[in-house]
Amino acid sequence: MTVPRKALGAVFGRRLPNTEGSLETAGIDGTVVIGRDGYGVPHVEAATDADAWFGAAFAQAQDRSFQLELFLRLTRGTLAELIGSQGVPMDRLMRRIGLRRAAEAQSLNQPEHLLDVCAAFARGINAGNRLGNPKVAHELKLLASRPSDWDAVDVLGIAKLVGFMLSTPWLSKLARLRICEADGIEAVGSLEPDYGADHPLTSPYGQPAGQAADRLTEELASVQSLLGVPGGSNNWVIGADHTATGFPIVASDPHLAPSVPPPWYLMQLRTPRWAGAGAGFVGAPGIVIGHNGHGAWGVTNGMADIVDLFMEEVGPDGRSVREGDEFKPCEVLQETIGVRGGRALQEEVLITRRGPVIGPALEGEVGALSMSATWLSDRPVRGFFEVLTATGFEEFRQAFAAWPSASLNVVYGDADGAVGWQYAGEVPRRERGFGFVVSDGTDPECGWKDTPVPFEDMPYSLGGDAHFVATANNEPIPDDEGPYLGMDWTMGYRAERIRRLLTSRDGWDVDSVMAMQMDTASVLWEEVRDAFASAKASSPDADHALRLLGSWDGDMAVDSPAAAVFALTVAEMSERITRRKAPNSWRWALGQGENRFLAMSGYGTRRWGHTAELIVDQPEGWFERGWPEEIGEALGAVVSRLRSEKGDDPAGWGWGYVRPLTFKHPLSSVPGLARAFDLGPLPWGGDATTISMAANHPLEPTSSPIVVANMRATMPVGQWERARFVLAGGQSGNPCSPHYDDQYELWRKGEGIPIAWTEQEVRSAAQHTLTLEPGG
């Protein structure tokens, strides 16, 4: 334990949970046994589904009490009650979007047995906070607060919160609107990072995407008329014929913000009816990445366009919106936002037939924007609630026939040799257009049809003899096949590198797959290498840059100065390109977010591919002195900056040292707390385009990466004892716990831990056992 954490424990106590002995608690029907292994991973045994999820939630509350409190308050829109005025922007947005309202409506349609699971999970969190922890979490002690009570609606709300978090395309729509407002329709068209024509699809894997249909121009023109102004993750499954085990191997490494603790929680559960092991999302029942003893699965963000924004004209009464020639009354709600240390705020929420008006909750002058989102649906949700009982791919994928939450790519492999992929999540059917940009809410024909794309029409694949199936947030199917799914895919560099490696050999095993997850080779560099080589050096610094790059192998390694020069030059060129065409809104084009909680839009993360395309094609009309000269000047500027900040010796310019990685805690901005709660800084390689993903904000290329693989899993079907999981940190959110960071070094080295599976393995692995009995 570090000195700052020892000091925290000395002042406030270690506040460790009760993990041994026996406790009586209300809310369960029978005995629940929670054994914990050497890494604090709980193994829950219960007689019923509800009791098993009660036990899992009890353990989560013991380990992640403050994180659960934050997620709950984000969903309810009550963050400001805990942290004060800093939470007001997100509370206003969340009250307007209405995750809690939507979850309440959904609870009325949820199948009874699944609603019972949600209720049991909520009871487990409450009991874990009340009985499992002798004292409140350090963060809550510092904030002089206590955990809130949960109910079943809150648990459903977490699934909606995940949908909100992963639905990045709507932020790209806002970016397009900002650019169009400030710099005109031509600027948006010039800067639109279209999916590369040669980048691979998911199905059939490796087939080029082809040129996307030219749909954007017409919709941008409608926005100009309307405004009247010129204004992540990797996963793959390898077929049995290509592994050393003779069975499929499933790998998954989701990419999210480098937070501590991570939002993932490892666990193993067993009932007489089913068993499962893997990682779940904190605050919700289900194993999102894991196995059930027959099949294994992993997920990536599907990136589907499941949110639309509509520009509304509010009527003179302030409570209606125009539709055609008349104003239609809105549903009007009055929300009171409590603010710690300040006066409560009153927020009037308008709900149109398309959805809630969210525009006033966003900074700047964007008008009244309403939102339609699939994850606001009141249709029932199944998905990960049911996959633990699946005995084959068809049964597995049918669980996602009801999944009005985050859009996901789910890959699957099982003991029968099946290798499958399901594109999961509801996708809207639009009355008109494709929702690339903000739509005209005054047009009665704009909006969504009553039902989404039928599940039978959603893409999937199954093939026992398949070499592999892999996804990396890339475009899933060709534009002219299947339903319209979206356009804001990440560029296909990671997908292409995965394809190359998986087709380069057979005999894959756990160690080689885990090593592949750490790969930092840049396909983007291969694309632009010749254009960089032909750059015209205008200074000694530019000459130095070209010499470094001339002998570079394209590995974005921690200690590579050439990697730093390359990454920073791409960032420099991205800024020059966007400033050229969008001088008033270039920050939006590079991904500036809407507020401190939505700090970056996906529009910026796709900028690298668009920049590479322009660097290679070098179209006329961009730079007066020509592309070779501009690239040369950018190279010189980057080396000059490196000299200034890191010294003259290139040995000090290693990429991982130029922008080290820090895992930040929500309270690390409070003076004196970062050293006790944060992990890092850690020199770290990779970038947004490498398999080992570490994306920087395009506006801050030397800051700590903002997206990394904060959990990894590799699962050889049928050899579950050899499966490996790892968190970027540990199971516990308590900085005084040995399990706060005991997986951190394993994560850094690309290693992992087993999760005991058989009953004998579970008994052998248990170092602490807590038994819960009905009562209390």
PDB file of N, CA and C in Angstrom, residues 429-473:
ATOM      1  N   ARG A 429     -36.494   2.557 -37.003  1.00  0.00           N
ATOM      2  CA  ARG A 429     -36.896   2.739 -38.400  1.00  0.00           C
ATOM      3  C   ARG A 429     -37.394   4.183 -38.523  1.00  0.00           C
ATOM      4  N   ARG A 430     -36.751   4.941 -39.359  1.00  0.00           N
ATOM      5  CA  ARG A 430     -37.069   6.362 -39.473  1.00  0.00           C
ATOM      6  C   ARG A 430     -38.136   6.599 -40.523  1.00  0.00           C
ATOM      7  N   GLU A 431     -38.985   7.568 -40.226  1.00  0.00           N
ATOM      8  CA  GLU A 431     -40.026   7.925 -41.196  1.00  0.00           C
ATOM      9  C   GLU A 431     -39.408   8.474 -42.482  1.00  0.00           C
ATOM     10  N   ARG A 432     -38.318   9.210 -42.314  1.00  0.00           N
ATOM     11  CA  ARG A 432     -37.669   9.801 -43.482  1.00  0.00           C
ATOM     12  C   ARG A 432     -36.224  10.123 -43.128  1.00  0.00           C
ATOM     13  N   GLY A 433     -35.320   9.949 -44.085  1.00  0.00           N
ATOM     14  CA  GLY A 433     -33.936  10.303 -43.866  1.00  0.00           C
ATOM     15  C   GLY A 433     -33.186   9.274 -43.046  1.00  0.00           C
ATOM     16  N   PHE A 434     -31.983   9.662 -42.661  1.00  0.00           N
ATOM     17  CA  PHE A 434     -31.088   8.738 -41.969  1.00  0.00           C
ATOM     18  C   PHE A 434     -30.571   9.285 -40.646  1.00  0.00           C
ATOM     19  N   GLY A 435     -30.968  10.473 -40.252  1.00  0.00           N
ATOM     20  CA  GLY A 435     -30.573  10.985 -38.956  1.00  0.00           C
ATOM     21  C   GLY A 435     -29.108  11.329 -38.826  1.00  0.00           C
ATOM     22  N   PHE A 436     -28.433  11.646 -39.957  1.00  0.00           N
ATOM     23  CA  PHE A 436     -27.012  11.986 -39.882  1.00  0.00           C
ATOM     24  C   PHE A 436     -26.788  13.253 -39.065  1.00  0.00           C
ATOM     25  N   VAL A 437     -27.735  14.157 -39.171  1.00  0.00           N
ATOM     26  CA  VAL A 437     -27.601  15.450 -38.526  1.00  0.00           C
ATOM     27  C   VAL A 437     -28.881  15.730 -37.747  1.00  0.00           C
ATOM     28  N   VAL A 438     -28.946  16.878 -37.126  1.00  0.00           N
ATOM     29  CA  VAL A 438     -30.152  17.267 -36.411  1.00  0.00           C
ATOM     30  C   VAL A 438     -31.288  17.462 -37.399  1.00  0.00           C
ATOM     31  N   SER A 439     -32.449  16.882 -37.111  1.00  0.00           N
ATOM     32  CA  SER A 439     -33.579  16.916 -38.030  1.00  0.00           C
ATOM     33  C   SER A 439     -34.549  18.038 -37.681  1.00  0.00           C
ATOM     34  N   ASP A 440     -35.433  18.341 -38.603  1.00  0.00           N
ATOM     35  CA  ASP A 440     -36.406  19.413 -38.440  1.00  0.00           C
ATOM     36  C   ASP A 440     -37.621  18.897 -37.677  1.00  0.00           C
ATOM     37  N   GLY A 441     -37.717  19.283 -36.415  1.00  0.00           N
ATOM     38  CA  GLY A 441     -38.840  18.820 -35.602  1.00  0.00           C
ATOM     39  C   GLY A 441     -40.169  19.401 -36.017  1.00  0.00           C
ATOM     40  N   THR A 442     -40.176  20.472 -36.784  1.00  0.00           N
ATOM     41  CA  THR A 442     -41.446  21.067 -37.211  1.00  0.00           C
ATOM     42  C   THR A 442     -42.083  20.292 -38.345  1.00  0.00           C
ATOM     43  N   ASP A 443     -41.311  19.392 -38.964  1.00  0.00           N
ATOM     44  CA  ASP A 443     -41.833  18.591 -40.071  1.00  0.00           C
ATOM     45  C   ASP A 443     -42.596  17.398 -39.498  1.00  0.00           C
ATOM     46  N   PRO A 444     -43.896  17.310 -39.693  1.00  0.00           N
ATOM     47  CA  PRO A 444     -44.677  16.200 -39.127  1.00  0.00           C
ATOM     48  C   PRO A 444     -44.216  14.829 -39.600  1.00  0.00           C
ATOM     49  N   GLU A 445     -43.524  14.778 -40.752  1.00  0.00           N
ATOM     50  CA  GLU A 445     -43.088  13.495 -41.282  1.00  0.00           C
ATOM     51  C   GLU A 445     -41.730  13.059 -40.730  1.00  0.00           C
ATOM     52  N   CYS A 446     -41.091  13.915 -39.918  1.00  0.00           N
ATOM     53  CA  CYS A 446     -39.828  13.529 -39.300  1.00  0.00           C
ATOM     54  C   CYS A 446     -40.112  12.746 -38.017  1.00  0.00           C
ATOM     55  N   GLY A 447     -39.282  11.774 -37.738  1.00  0.00           N
ATOM     56  CA  GLY A 447     -39.446  10.997 -36.519  1.00  0.00           C
ATOM     57  C   GLY A 447     -39.262   9.521 -36.780  1.00  0.00           C
ATOM     58  N   TRP A 448     -39.623   8.719 -35.806  1.00  0.00           N
ATOM     59  CA  TRP A 448     -39.437   7.278 -35.879  1.00  0.00           C
ATOM     60  C   TRP A 448     -40.774   6.567 -36.006  1.00  0.00           C
ATOM     61  N   LYS A 449     -40.728   5.413 -36.674  1.00  0.00           N
ATOM     62  CA  LYS A 449     -41.891   4.534 -36.683  1.00  0.00           C
ATOM     63  C   LYS A 449     -42.073   3.940 -35.284  1.00  0.00           C
ATOM     64  N   ASP A 450     -43.242   3.373 -35.040  1.00  0.00           N
ATOM     65  CA  ASP A 450     -43.575   2.912 -33.696  1.00  0.00           C
ATOM     66  C   ASP A 450     -42.735   1.727 -33.232  1.00  0.00           C
ATOM     67  N   THR A 451     -42.264   0.919 -34.177  1.00  0.00           N
ATOM     68  CA  THR A 451     -41.498  -0.272 -33.805  1.00  0.00           C
ATOM     69  C   THR A 451     -40.129  -0.223 -34.466  1.00  0.00           C
ATOM     70  N   PRO A 452     -39.111  -0.796 -33.810  1.00  0.00           N
ATOM     71  CA  PRO A 452     -37.755  -0.779 -34.376  1.00  0.00           C
ATOM     72  C   PRO A 452     -37.584  -1.800 -35.486  1.00  0.00           C
ATOM     73  N   VAL A 453     -36.390  -1.858 -36.054  1.00  0.00           N
ATOM     74  CA  VAL A 453     -36.059  -2.887 -37.035  1.00  0.00           C
ATOM     75  C   VAL A 453     -36.320  -4.258 -36.411  1.00  0.00           C
ATOM     76  N   PRO A 454     -37.066  -5.145 -37.087  1.00  0.00           N
ATOM     77  CA  PRO A 454     -37.333  -6.468 -36.507  1.00  0.00           C
ATOM     78  C   PRO A 454     -36.044  -7.214 -36.189  1.00  0.00           C
ATOM     79  N   PHE A 455     -36.052  -7.944 -35.087  1.00  0.00           N
ATOM     80  CA  PHE A 455     -34.853  -8.680 -34.693  1.00  0.00           C
ATOM     81  C   PHE A 455     -34.419  -9.636 -35.800  1.00  0.00           C
ATOM     82  N   GLU A 456     -35.385 -10.200 -36.530  1.00  0.00           N
ATOM     83  CA  GLU A 456     -35.058 -11.157 -37.596  1.00  0.00           C
ATOM     84  C   GLU A 456     -34.233 -10.502 -38.705  1.00  0.00           C
ATOM     85  N   ASP A 457     -34.285  -9.170 -38.801  1.00  0.00           N
ATOM     86  CA  ASP A 457     -33.536  -8.473 -39.840  1.00  0.00           C
ATOM     87  C   ASP A 457     -32.176  -7.980 -39.363  1.00  0.00           C
ATOM     88  N   MET A 458     -31.884  -8.154 -38.069  1.00  0.00           N
ATOM     89  CA  MET A 458     -30.606  -7.687 -37.548  1.00  0.00           C
ATOM     90  C   MET A 458     -29.484  -8.635 -37.957  1.00  0.00           C
ATOM     91  N   PRO A 459     -28.311  -8.093 -38.288  1.00  0.00           N
ATOM     92  CA  PRO A 459     -27.215  -8.935 -38.787  1.00  0.00           C
ATOM     93  C   PRO A 459     -26.714  -9.931 -37.739  1.00  0.00           C
ATOM     94  N   TYR A 460     -26.359 -11.103 -38.205  1.00  0.00           N
ATOM     95  CA  TYR A 460     -25.685 -12.089 -37.370  1.00  0.00           C
ATOM     96  C   TYR A 460     -25.010 -13.087 -38.289  1.00  0.00           C
ATOM     97  N   SER A 461     -24.122 -13.886 -37.736  1.00  0.00           N
ATOM     98  CA  SER A 461     -23.484 -14.943 -38.526  1.00  0.00           C
ATOM     99  C   SER A 461     -23.207 -16.133 -37.627  1.00  0.00           C
ATOM    100  N   LEU A 462     -23.170 -17.307 -38.204  1.00  0.00           N
ATOM    101  CA  LEU A 462     -22.886 -18.537 -37.483  1.00  0.00           C
ATOM    102  C   LEU A 462     -22.176 -19.485 -38.433  1.00  0.00           C
ATOM    103  N   GLY A 463     -21.027 -20.000 -37.987  1.00  0.00           N
ATOM    104  CA  GLY A 463     -20.318 -20.964 -38.807  1.00  0.00           C
ATOM    105  C   GLY A 463     -19.331 -21.750 -37.985  1.00  0.00           C
ATOM    106  N   GLY A 464     -19.573 -23.031 -37.798  1.00  0.00           N
ATOM    107  CA  GLY A 464     -18.669 -23.845 -37.010  1.00  0.00           C
ATOM    108  C   GLY A 464     -17.291 -23.959 -37.615  1.00  0.00           C
ATOM    109  N   ASP A 465     -17.193 -23.798 -38.964  1.00  0.00           N
ATOM    110  CA  ASP A 465     -15.900 -23.921 -39.613  1.00  0.00           C
ATOM    111  C   ASP A 465     -15.255 -22.565 -39.883  1.00  0.00           C
ATOM    112  N   ALA A 466     -15.827 -21.506 -39.321  1.00  0.00           N
ATOM    113  CA  ALA A 466     -15.280 -20.179 -39.553  1.00  0.00           C
ATOM    114  C   ALA A 466     -13.890 -20.075 -38.936  1.00  0.00           C
ATOM    115  N   HIS A 467     -12.994 -19.372 -39.651  1.00  0.00           N
ATOM    116  CA  HIS A 467     -11.657 -19.132 -39.114  1.00  0.00           C
ATOM    117  C   HIS A 467     -11.774 -18.244 -37.868  1.00  0.00           C
ATOM    118  N   PHE A 468     -12.510 -17.153 -37.999  1.00  0.00           N
ATOM    119  CA  PHE A 468     -12.716 -16.256 -36.862  1.00  0.00           C
ATOM    120  C   PHE A 468     -13.836 -15.291 -37.192  1.00  0.00           C
ATOM    121  N   VAL A 469     -14.354 -14.656 -36.161  1.00  0.00           N
ATOM    122  CA  VAL A 469     -15.213 -13.486 -36.278  1.00  0.00           C
ATOM    123  C   VAL A 469     -14.635 -12.448 -35.341  1.00  0.00           C
ATOM    124  N   ALA A 470     -14.520 -11.211 -35.799  1.00  0.00           N
ATOM    125  CA  ALA A 470     -13.936 -10.155 -34.972  1.00  0.00           C
ATOM    126  C   ALA A 470     -14.652  -8.848 -35.226  1.00  0.00           C
ATOM    127  N   THR A 471     -14.715  -8.022 -34.196  1.00  0.00           N
ATOM    128  CA  THR A 471     -15.288  -6.688 -34.332  1.00  0.00           C
ATOM    129  C   THR A 471     -14.414  -5.700 -33.563  1.00  0.00           C
ATOM    130  N   ALA A 472     -14.409  -4.459 -34.038  1.00  0.00           N
ATOM    131  CA  ALA A 472     -13.610  -3.405 -33.404  1.00  0.00           C
ATOM    132  C   ALA A 472     -14.284  -2.054 -33.626  1.00  0.00           C
ATOM    133  N   ASN A 473     -15.584  -2.006 -33.395  1.00  0.00           N
ATOM    134  CA  ASN A 473     -16.385  -0.793 -33.586  1.00  0.00           C
ATOM    135  C   ASN A 473     -16.418  -0.348 -35.042  1.00  0.00           C
TER     136      ASN A 473
END
